[in-house]
Coordinates of C-alpha atoms in Angstrom, one line a residue:
M236 CA 11.9 22.2 14.6
T237 CA 13.1 22.5 18.2
E238 CA 12.0 21.1 21.5
R239 CA 12.0 22.1 25.2
A240 CA 11.8 19.2 27.6
H241 CA 10.6 19.6 31.2
D242 CA 12.6 18.1 34.1
P243 CA 12.3 14.3 33.7
Q244 CA 12.3 14.0 37.5
A245 CA 9.0 15.8 37.5
L246 CA 7.3 12.9 35.7
D247 CA 5.0 10.6 37.5
P248 CA 6.9 7.3 37.9
E249 CA 3.8 5.3 37.1
R250 CA 3.6 7.1 33.8
A251 CA 7.2 6.3 32.8
G252 CA 6.0 3.8 30.2
E253 CA 3.6 6.2 28.6
P254 CA 4.3 8.5 25.7
P255 CA 5.2 12.1 26.7
T256 CA 2.6 14.8 26.8
L257 CA 3.4 17.3 24.0
L258 CA 2.4 20.7 22.9
L259 CA 3.2 21.3 19.3
R260 CA 3.0 25.0 18.3
G261 CA 4.0 27.5 15.7
G262 CA 3.1 25.6 12.6
E263 CA 0.1 24.5 10.5
V264 CA -2.1 21.6 11.9
H265 CA -4.3 19.9 9.3
S266 CA -7.5 19.4 11.3
P267 CA -11.2 19.5 10.5
A268 CA -11.7 20.6 14.1
D269 CA -10.1 24.0 13.3
P270 CA -9.1 24.8 9.7
F271 CA -6.8 27.5 11.0
A272 CA -5.1 25.5 13.8
T273 CA -1.5 26.2 14.5
A274 CA -1.0 24.1 17.7
M275 CA -1.9 20.6 19.1
V276 CA -1.6 18.9 22.4
V277 CA -0.9 15.1 22.6
E278 CA -1.6 13.2 25.8
R279 CA -1.4 9.5 26.5
G280 CA -1.0 8.7 22.9
H281 CA -4.0 10.6 21.7
V282 CA -4.8 14.1 20.4
A283 CA -6.1 16.1 23.4
W284 CA -6.6 19.5 21.8
V285 CA -6.2 21.4 18.5
G286 CA -6.4 25.1 18.3
S287 CA -4.8 28.5 17.8
E288 CA -1.4 29.9 18.9
G289 CA -2.9 32.2 21.4
A290 CA -4.8 29.5 23.2
A291 CA -1.7 27.3 23.2
D292 CA -0.1 29.4 26.0
A293 CA -2.5 27.9 28.5
F294 CA -1.1 24.4 27.9
A295 CA 2.6 25.3 27.9
S296 CA 3.3 24.7 31.6
G297 CA 1.4 21.5 31.9
V298 CA 3.2 19.3 29.3
D299 CA 6.4 17.3 29.2
E300 CA 7.7 18.9 26.0
V301 CA 7.0 21.9 23.9
V302 CA 7.8 21.4 20.2
D303 CA 8.4 24.6 18.1
L304 CA 7.2 23.6 14.7
Q305 CA 8.9 26.6 13.1
G306 CA 6.2 26.8 10.5
A307 CA 6.1 23.1 9.6
L308 CA 2.9 21.3 8.6
V309 CA 1.4 18.6 10.8
T310 CA -1.0 16.1 9.2
P311 CA -2.4 12.7 10.2
A312 CA 0.2 10.0 9.4
F313 CA -0.5 8.1 6.2
T314 CA -1.8 4.6 6.0
D315 CA -0.6 2.4 3.2
A316 CA -3.4 -0.1 2.7
H317 CA -1.6 -2.7 0.7
V318 CA 2.1 -3.6 1.4
H319 CA 4.2 -6.7 1.1
T320 CA 6.7 -5.8 3.8
T321 CA 9.4 -8.4 3.6
A322 CA 9.4 -8.2 -0.2
T323 CA 9.7 -4.4 0.1
G324 CA 12.6 -4.7 2.4
L325 CA 14.3 -7.2 0.2
A326 CA 13.8 -4.8 -2.7
L327 CA 15.4 -2.1 -0.7
T328 CA 18.4 -4.2 0.3
G329 CA 18.6 -6.4 -2.9
L330 CA 18.8 -6.0 -6.6
D331 CA 16.4 -3.4 -7.9
L332 CA 15.9 -3.5 -11.7
S333 CA 13.2 -0.8 -11.9
G334 CA 15.7 1.7 -13.2
A335 CA 17.0 -0.5 -16.0
R336 CA 16.4 1.1 -19.4
T337 CA 17.3 -1.9 -21.6
L338 CA 17.5 -5.6 -21.4
G339 CA 21.3 -5.4 -21.7
E340 CA 21.4 -2.9 -18.8
A341 CA 19.3 -5.3 -16.6
L342 CA 21.6 -8.2 -17.4
G343 CA 24.6 -6.1 -16.5
L344 CA 23.0 -5.2 -13.1
V345 CA 22.4 -8.9 -12.5
R346 CA 26.0 -9.7 -13.3
R347 CA 27.4 -7.1 -10.9
F348 CA 25.0 -8.1 -8.1
A349 CA 25.9 -11.7 -8.3
A350 CA 29.6 -10.8 -8.2
A351 CA 29.1 -8.6 -5.2
R352 CA 27.2 -11.3 -3.1
P353 CA 29.2 -14.5 -3.4
G354 CA 27.8 -15.8 -0.1
D355 CA 24.1 -15.6 -0.9
R356 CA 22.4 -19.0 -1.2
V357 CA 19.8 -17.5 -3.6
L358 CA 20.1 -14.2 -5.4
L359 CA 16.9 -12.1 -5.1
G360 CA 15.9 -9.2 -7.4
H361 CA 12.8 -7.3 -8.3
G362 CA 11.3 -4.7 -10.6
W363 CA 12.0 -5.6 -14.2
D364 CA 9.4 -4.5 -16.8
A365 CA 10.1 -5.6 -20.4
A366 CA 7.3 -3.3 -21.6
R367 CA 9.7 -0.4 -20.9
W368 CA 12.7 -1.9 -22.8
P369 CA 13.4 -1.5 -26.5
E370 CA 13.9 -5.2 -26.8
R371 CA 10.3 -5.8 -25.6
R372 CA 11.2 -9.1 -24.0
P373 CA 12.3 -10.5 -20.6
P374 CA 15.7 -12.0 -20.1
S375 CA 16.0 -15.6 -21.1
R376 CA 17.0 -18.4 -18.8
A377 CA 20.2 -18.9 -20.7
E378 CA 21.1 -15.2 -20.3
L379 CA 20.4 -15.3 -16.6
D380 CA 22.4 -18.5 -16.2
E381 CA 25.4 -16.8 -17.8
A382 CA 25.0 -13.6 -15.8
T383 CA 24.9 -15.4 -12.5
G384 CA 27.5 -17.9 -13.2
G385 CA 24.9 -20.7 -12.8
R386 CA 23.7 -19.7 -9.4
P387 CA 20.0 -19.7 -8.2
L388 CA 18.3 -16.4 -9.0
Y389 CA 14.6 -15.4 -8.5
L390 CA 13.6 -12.3 -10.4
P391 CA 9.9 -11.4 -10.3
R392 CA 8.4 -9.0 -12.8
V393 CA 7.4 -5.6 -11.4
D394 CA 3.8 -6.8 -10.8
V395 CA 5.1 -9.9 -8.9
H396 CA 2.7 -12.2 -10.8
S397 CA 5.4 -13.8 -12.9
A398 CA 9.1 -14.3 -12.7
V399 CA 12.2 -15.3 -14.6
V400 CA 14.6 -17.7 -12.8
T401 CA 17.8 -19.5 -13.4
T402 CA 18.2 -23.2 -14.1
A403 CA 19.9 -23.6 -10.7
L404 CA 16.7 -22.4 -8.9
L405 CA 14.5 -24.7 -10.9
D406 CA 16.7 -27.6 -9.9
L407 CA 15.8 -26.8 -6.2
V408 CA 12.1 -27.4 -6.9
P409 CA 11.5 -31.1 -7.9
G410 CA 8.6 -31.5 -10.3
V411 CA 8.3 -27.8 -11.2
T412 CA 8.3 -28.5 -14.9
A413 CA 5.0 -30.4 -14.5
L414 CA 3.2 -27.5 -12.7
D415 CA 0.7 -25.1 -14.3
G416 CA 2.4 -21.9 -15.3
H417 CA 5.8 -23.5 -16.2
H418 CA 7.0 -22.2 -19.5
P419 CA 10.5 -23.3 -20.8
D420 CA 11.1 -20.0 -22.7
A421 CA 8.8 -17.5 -20.9
P422 CA 8.3 -16.2 -17.4
L423 CA 6.8 -18.6 -14.9
T424 CA 3.2 -17.9 -13.7
G425 CA 0.7 -19.7 -11.5
A426 CA 1.6 -22.7 -9.5
A427 CA 5.1 -22.9 -11.0
H428 CA 5.8 -19.3 -10.0
H429 CA 4.5 -19.9 -6.5
A430 CA 6.7 -23.0 -6.1
V431 CA 9.9 -21.3 -7.1
R432 CA 9.1 -18.2 -5.0
A433 CA 8.6 -20.4 -2.0
A434 CA 12.0 -22.1 -2.6
A435 CA 13.7 -18.7 -3.1
H436 CA 12.2 -17.2 0.0
G437 CA 12.8 -20.4 2.0
A438 CA 16.5 -19.8 1.5
I439 CA 16.3 -16.5 3.4
T440 CA 17.5 -16.8 7.0
P441 CA 15.4 -15.4 9.9
A442 CA 18.1 -12.7 10.4
Q443 CA 17.9 -11.6 6.8
R444 CA 14.1 -11.5 7.0
A445 CA 14.1 -9.4 10.1
E446 CA 16.7 -7.1 8.5
A447 CA 14.4 -6.7 5.5
Q448 CA 11.2 -6.1 7.5
R449 CA 12.9 -3.5 9.7
A450 CA 14.3 -1.7 6.6
A451 CA 10.9 -1.6 5.0
L452 CA 9.1 -0.3 8.1
R453 CA 11.8 2.3 8.8
H454 CA 11.6 3.5 5.3
A455 CA 7.8 3.8 5.6
A456 CA 8.2 5.8 8.8
S457 CA 10.7 8.1 7.0
L458 CA 7.9 8.9 4.5
G459 CA 5.3 9.8 7.1
I460 CA 3.5 6.4 7.0
G461 CA 2.2 5.4 10.4
T462 CA 0.4 2.2 9.5
V463 CA 0.8 -0.4 6.8
H464 CA -1.6 -3.2 5.9
E465 CA 0.5 -6.3 5.4
C466 CA -1.0 -8.5 2.7
G467 CA 0.3 -12.0 3.4
G468 CA -0.9 -15.4 2.6
P469 CA 0.2 -19.0 1.8
E470 CA 0.7 -18.1 -1.9
I471 CA 2.7 -14.9 -1.1
S472 CA 4.8 -15.6 2.0
D473 CA 4.5 -18.0 4.9
E474 CA 3.1 -18.0 8.4
E475 CA 6.5 -17.5 10.1
D476 CA 7.2 -14.4 8.0
F477 CA 3.7 -13.0 8.8
T478 CA 3.8 -13.6 12.6
A479 CA 7.5 -12.4 12.8
L480 CA 6.5 -9.1 11.1
L481 CA 3.6 -8.5 13.5
R482 CA 5.8 -9.3 16.5
L483 CA 8.6 -7.0 15.2
A484 CA 6.1 -4.1 14.8
R485 CA 4.8 -4.6 18.4
E486 CA 8.2 -4.8 20.0
E487 CA 10.1 -2.0 18.2
P488 CA 9.4 1.7 17.6
L489 CA 8.0 1.2 14.1
P490 CA 4.8 1.9 12.1
R491 CA 1.8 -0.1 13.1
V492 CA 1.2 -3.2 11.0
V493 CA -2.3 -4.5 10.4
G494 CA -2.1 -8.0 9.0
Y495 CA -4.3 -9.7 6.4
W496 CA -3.9 -13.4 5.7
A497 CA -5.2 -14.4 2.3
Q498 CA -6.6 -17.9 2.9
A499 CA -10.0 -19.1 2.1
V500 CA -12.3 -19.7 5.1
A501 CA -14.6 -22.7 5.0
G502 CA -15.4 -23.2 8.6
P503 CA -14.6 -22.6 12.3
A504 CA -11.2 -24.2 12.1
D505 CA -10.1 -21.8 9.4
V506 CA -11.5 -18.8 11.4
R507 CA -9.5 -19.9 14.4
R508 CA -6.3 -20.2 12.4
I509 CA -6.7 -16.7 10.9
R510 CA -7.1 -15.3 14.4
E511 CA -4.2 -17.4 15.9
L512 CA -2.0 -15.8 13.3
G513 CA -3.0 -12.4 14.5
A514 CA -4.6 -11.4 11.2
H515 CA -7.2 -8.7 11.1
G516 CA -9.1 -10.6 8.3
A517 CA -9.0 -13.3 5.7
A518 CA -8.4 -10.8 3.0
G519 CA -5.7 -9.0 1.0
D520 CA -4.3 -11.0 -1.9
L521 CA -6.8 -13.9 -2.0
F522 CA -6.4 -14.1 -5.7
A523 CA -9.5 -14.0 -7.9
D524 CA -7.1 -13.4 -10.9
G525 CA -3.6 -12.2 -11.7
S526 CA -2.3 -9.0 -13.2
L527 CA -2.5 -7.1 -16.5
G528 CA 1.2 -6.9 -17.0
S529 CA 1.6 -10.7 -16.8
H530 CA -1.5 -11.3 -19.0
T531 CA -3.1 -13.1 -16.0
A532 CA -5.8 -10.6 -15.0
C533 CA -9.2 -12.2 -15.9
L534 CA -11.1 -10.4 -18.6
H535 CA -14.5 -10.6 -20.2
E536 CA -12.9 -10.0 -23.6
P537 CA -9.5 -11.1 -24.8
Y538 CA -6.4 -9.0 -24.4
A539 CA -5.5 -6.7 -27.3
D540 CA -2.0 -8.3 -27.5
A541 CA -2.8 -11.9 -26.6
A542 CA -5.4 -14.3 -27.8
H543 CA -6.9 -15.2 -24.4
T544 CA -8.7 -13.7 -21.4
G545 CA -6.3 -14.4 -18.6
T546 CA -6.7 -16.6 -15.5
A547 CA -9.6 -17.1 -13.1
H548 CA -8.6 -18.4 -9.7
L549 CA -12.0 -18.0 -8.0
D550 CA -15.5 -18.2 -9.3
A551 CA -18.6 -16.5 -7.8
A552 CA -19.5 -19.7 -5.8
A553 CA -16.0 -19.7 -4.1
V554 CA -16.3 -16.0 -3.3
A555 CA -19.7 -16.5 -1.8
A556 CA -18.6 -19.4 0.4
H557 CA -15.6 -17.4 1.7
V558 CA -17.6 -14.2 2.3
A559 CA -20.5 -16.0 4.0
A560 CA -18.2 -17.9 6.3
C561 CA -16.3 -14.8 7.3
T562 CA -19.4 -12.7 7.8
E563 CA -20.9 -15.4 10.0
A564 CA -17.7 -15.4 12.1
G565 CA -17.4 -11.6 12.3
L566 CA -14.3 -11.6 10.2
Q567 CA -13.3 -9.3 7.4
A568 CA -13.0 -10.9 4.0
G569 CA -11.4 -9.6 0.8
F570 CA -10.0 -10.4 -2.6
H571 CA -7.4 -9.4 -5.2
A572 CA -9.4 -8.6 -8.3
I573 CA -8.1 -6.6 -11.3
G574 CA -9.7 -7.8 -14.5
D575 CA -13.4 -7.0 -15.2
A576 CA -14.4 -10.7 -15.2
A577 CA -12.7 -11.2 -11.8
V578 CA -14.4 -8.1 -10.4
T579 CA -17.7 -9.4 -11.7
A580 CA -17.1 -12.8 -10.0
V581 CA -16.3 -11.0 -6.7
V582 CA -19.4 -8.8 -6.9
D583 CA -21.7 -11.8 -7.8
G584 CA -20.2 -13.8 -5.0
V585 CA -20.5 -11.1 -2.3
R586 CA -24.1 -10.5 -3.4
A587 CA -24.9 -14.2 -3.1
A588 CA -23.4 -14.2 0.4
A589 CA -25.5 -11.2 1.3
E590 CA -28.6 -13.1 0.2
K591 CA -27.6 -15.9 2.7
T592 CA -26.4 -13.9 5.7
G593 CA -28.3 -10.6 5.2
L594 CA -27.2 -7.5 3.4
H595 CA -26.8 -5.4 6.6
R596 CA -24.3 -8.0 8.0
V597 CA -22.2 -8.0 4.8
R598 CA -22.1 -4.2 4.7
A599 CA -21.2 -4.0 8.4
A600 CA -18.2 -6.3 7.8
R601 CA -16.6 -3.9 5.4
H602 CA -15.2 -6.5 3.1
R603 CA -12.5 -5.3 0.8
V604 CA -11.4 -5.6 -2.8
E605 CA -7.8 -5.0 -3.6
H606 CA -6.8 -3.2 -6.8
A607 CA -10.3 -3.2 -8.5
E608 CA -8.9 -1.7 -11.6
M609 CA -11.4 -2.7 -14.4
L610 CA -14.7 -1.5 -13.1
T611 CA -18.0 -0.8 -14.9
P612 CA -20.9 1.4 -13.8
E613 CA -22.7 -1.8 -12.7
T614 CA -19.8 -3.1 -10.6
I615 CA -19.2 0.4 -9.0
A616 CA -22.9 0.5 -8.0
A617 CA -22.6 -3.0 -6.6
F618 CA -19.5 -2.0 -4.5
A619 CA -21.7 0.8 -3.0
E620 CA -24.7 -1.5 -2.4
L621 CA -22.6 -4.2 -0.7
G622 CA -20.4 -1.8 1.3
L623 CA -17.2 -3.0 -0.3
T624 CA -14.0 -0.9 0.3
A625 CA -11.9 -0.4 -2.8
S626 CA -8.3 -0.7 -1.7
V627 CA -6.6 0.9 -4.7
Q628 CA -3.1 2.0 -5.9
P629 CA -3.1 5.3 -7.9
A630 CA 0.6 4.8 -8.7
F631 CA -0.5 2.0 -11.0
D632 CA -2.1 4.6 -13.3
A633 CA 1.0 6.9 -13.1
A634 CA 3.2 4.0 -14.1
W635 CA 1.1 2.2 -16.7
G636 CA -1.8 4.5 -17.7
G637 CA -2.2 6.8 -20.6
D638 CA -2.8 6.1 -24.3
D639 CA 0.8 4.8 -24.8
G640 CA 1.2 2.9 -21.5
M641 CA 1.1 -0.8 -20.7
Y642 CA -2.6 -0.7 -20.0
A643 CA -3.3 0.5 -23.5
E644 CA -0.9 -2.1 -25.0
R645 CA -2.7 -4.9 -23.1
L646 CA -6.3 -3.7 -23.5
G647 CA -6.4 -1.2 -26.3
V648 CA -6.8 2.6 -25.7
E649 CA -10.5 2.6 -25.2
R650 CA -10.6 -0.1 -22.5
A651 CA -7.5 1.3 -20.9
R652 CA -9.2 4.7 -20.4
T653 CA -11.8 3.1 -18.2
L654 CA -9.3 1.8 -15.6
N655 CA -9.0 3.1 -12.0
P656 CA -12.1 5.3 -12.1
Y657 CA -11.6 7.0 -8.7
A658 CA -14.0 9.9 -9.3
A659 CA -16.9 7.5 -10.2
L660 CA -16.2 5.4 -7.1
L661 CA -16.3 8.5 -4.8
R662 CA -19.5 9.8 -6.5
A663 CA -21.2 6.4 -5.8
G664 CA -20.2 6.5 -2.2
V665 CA -17.6 3.7 -2.3
P666 CA -15.0 3.9 0.5
L667 CA -11.5 4.3 -0.9
A668 CA -8.3 3.2 0.8
F669 CA -5.0 4.1 -0.9
G670 CA -1.9 2.0 -1.0
S671 CA 1.2 1.2 -3.0
D672 CA 1.3 -2.6 -3.3
S673 CA 4.9 -2.1 -2.5
P674 CA 7.3 -3.3 -3.9
V675 CA 5.1 -3.3 -7.1
T676 CA 5.2 0.5 -6.9
P677 CA 7.3 2.3 -4.2
L678 CA 6.1 3.5 -0.9
D679 CA 5.4 7.2 -1.8
P680 CA 2.3 8.6 -0.1
W681 CA 2.4 12.2 -1.4
G682 CA 3.2 10.8 -4.9
T683 CA 0.2 8.6 -4.5
V684 CA -2.1 11.5 -3.7
R685 CA -0.6 13.4 -6.6
A686 CA -1.3 10.4 -8.9
A687 CA -5.0 10.3 -8.0
A688 CA -5.4 14.1 -8.3
F689 CA -3.7 14.1 -11.7
H690 CA -4.9 10.8 -13.0
R691 CA -3.8 10.3 -16.7
T692 CA -7.5 10.1 -17.6
P693 CA -8.9 13.5 -16.5
E694 CA -12.5 12.2 -15.8
H695 CA -11.1 9.9 -13.1
R696 CA -9.3 12.6 -11.1
V697 CA -10.3 13.5 -7.6
S698 CA -9.5 16.4 -5.4
V699 CA -6.2 16.5 -3.5
R700 CA -8.3 16.6 -0.3
A701 CA -10.3 13.5 -1.3
A702 CA -7.1 11.7 -2.2
F703 CA -5.4 12.7 1.0
T704 CA -8.4 11.5 3.0
A705 CA -8.3 8.1 1.2
H706 CA -4.6 7.7 2.1
T707 CA -5.0 8.7 5.8
R708 CA -8.5 8.2 7.2
G709 CA -9.5 5.7 4.4
G710 CA -7.0 3.1 5.6
W711 CA -8.3 3.3 9.1
R712 CA -11.9 3.0 8.0
A713 CA -10.9 0.0 5.9
V714 CA -10.1 -1.8 9.2
G715 CA -13.3 -0.7 10.9
R716 CA -12.0 2.3 12.7
D717 CA -13.9 5.6 12.1
D718 CA -12.2 7.4 15.0
A719 CA -8.7 7.6 13.6
G720 CA -6.7 9.0 10.7
V721 CA -7.7 12.6 11.5
L722 CA -6.3 15.1 14.0
V723 CA -9.3 15.7 16.3
P724 CA -9.5 15.4 20.1
G725 CA -9.7 11.7 21.1
A726 CA -8.1 10.4 17.9
P727 CA -4.9 8.3 18.1
A728 CA -1.8 10.5 18.0
D729 CA -0.6 9.2 14.7
Y730 CA 0.8 12.2 12.8
A731 CA 3.7 13.4 10.6
V732 CA 5.5 16.7 10.5
W733 CA 6.4 18.1 7.1
R734 CA 8.5 20.7 5.5
A735 CA 6.2 21.9 2.7
G736 CA 5.6 24.9 0.5
E737 CA 2.5 27.1 0.4
L738 CA -0.7 25.3 1.5
V739 CA -3.6 25.5 -0.9
V740 CA -7.1 24.2 -1.3
Q741 CA -8.3 22.6 -4.6
A742 CA -11.4 24.4 -5.8
P743 CA -14.5 22.2 -6.2
D744 CA -15.1 23.6 -9.7
D745 CA -12.4 23.8 -12.4
R746 CA -14.2 26.6 -14.0
V747 CA -13.3 28.8 -11.1
A748 CA -9.7 27.6 -10.4
R749 CA -8.0 24.4 -9.7
W750 CA -6.2 25.9 -6.6
S751 CA -7.4 28.4 -4.1
T752 CA -5.7 29.9 -1.1
D753 CA -8.8 31.9 0.0
P754 CA -9.0 31.6 3.8
R755 CA -12.7 32.2 3.7
S756 CA -13.1 28.6 2.4
G757 CA -12.7 27.4 6.0
T758 CA -11.0 24.3 4.6
P759 CA -7.6 23.2 5.9
G760 CA -4.9 23.5 3.2
L761 CA -2.6 20.9 1.8
P762 CA 0.6 21.2 -0.2
D763 CA 0.5 22.1 -3.8
L764 CA 1.0 18.8 -5.6
T765 CA 1.1 20.1 -9.2
P766 CA 3.2 17.6 -11.2
G767 CA 6.8 18.6 -11.5
G768 CA 6.9 20.4 -8.2
P769 CA 8.7 19.2 -5.1
L770 CA 6.9 16.9 -2.7
P771 CA 6.8 17.6 1.1
V772 CA 9.7 16.3 3.2
C773 CA 8.9 14.3 6.3
L774 CA 10.6 15.7 9.4
R775 CA 9.1 13.4 12.0
T776 CA 6.6 10.5 12.2
V777 CA 4.7 9.7 15.4
V778 CA 2.6 6.6 16.1
G779 CA 0.4 6.4 19.2
G780 CA 2.3 9.4 20.6
R781 CA 5.7 7.7 20.2
T782 CA 8.2 9.0 17.7
V783 CA 9.2 6.4 15.1
F784 CA 11.2 8.6 12.8
V785 CA 13.1 11.9 13.1
R786 CA 14.9 13.3 10.0
P787 CA 18.6 13.7 10.8
N788 CA 19.9 17.2 11.5
E789 CA 16.4 18.6 11.9

């Protein structure tokens, strides 16, 4: 991909702070405005024109730069609708146990990490999953004390809803043994987990935090992600972490950050605080329950491998109060709900709020539900009725789905097969926004699209085009913007340039063919995401007309 820049002296001095006007040509532009587009003009941070190579000649002399795409694909930038940015950065720069194949290997990694970082006040790791280890158990406190030499260590499970820690970290949290969720010989959950997480993250310096946030956002940009929805809250991070991230994204050439603060709203003072923080809504991880992996997702029927139904953090009345207060204030509300009982509580609460404030006002607010994994036909219909956006993570199915995966272990095969029913949601008209919940699963937008299109349960699969839309335009619609996430004139110039193979179109009927390259379809193509094949490589990411990533040597 090459560029020709015009004489910078020819630029209007008053426009010096504006993004350059560009003509991109000689590639493939994914746009519903023209399914055969090969060129695009960007002006003042917005798409100004999309069209054919021949028509592009008329724009070549009136732009600041001409970019020769050399056959590359241009798409809207991805939006990751659920990210924990600081934790993602700490996972990138800290101890990552996601690749550990055994308990012994994980303990060896902890031992080497502790030896390599003698100056850290608290050792931070992430990503262990005992369900994948032959030992089928997490590391004990005694094992971690030995591996760290008695230093403080915070090691959350891959789902971040439980953690194993060392004795030295517990000693930093007075009274922790009396809190709910403290287990002497098992991972910490609930209030005990939140307390030790706060202590561990409180030991991070502002400089370390900024380093982690910058690393996470730069990594996102390198993957063609132009916007992330930060899911913060008092049980997840802290206000300084949240506001520092929003400030960093405004001040540096990085992806956009839309912040959600997961705190219940009871009245005007709470609304003011949410807005003072710069949050888009009181949503994200406002926990109705926990997670399946940690046995804390709230179920109607007991777990298959545990004699209980998980943990409920909110009931329908609490949900209704929050949604009604947010709706009255014109603020977006939302919840974390994974188990079927938690999803039922959210649906019942939102419906009760609609009876109080009016269904049309609730629908207009576009309240969100994060994860929404255990759905029934009744709750899917309720999502559609109430205008709820399902903010979901297809990589969860790729990681834990299937008849021999963690979901089946926790729920039994039959219940596990009902999880993450994306096709049924789309058929019902429920808006989908795709994300990663990083660092729970990695930032990986094309992998996310592939996971939805090749869901482990075939009846839940959606087309590549529908999945791509959910990961681009869906994230913008989830924040109330219907004019973005698509390359048409007037839309924000948030786009990514890709090195990709042949572009194909998924046929609407598997009896014909799963893939079609027939140009008569009039549908813009996308990369072939058949499992096992290579994923597209991001060459450049642009946000609001400003470049935030360029792949080296391209």
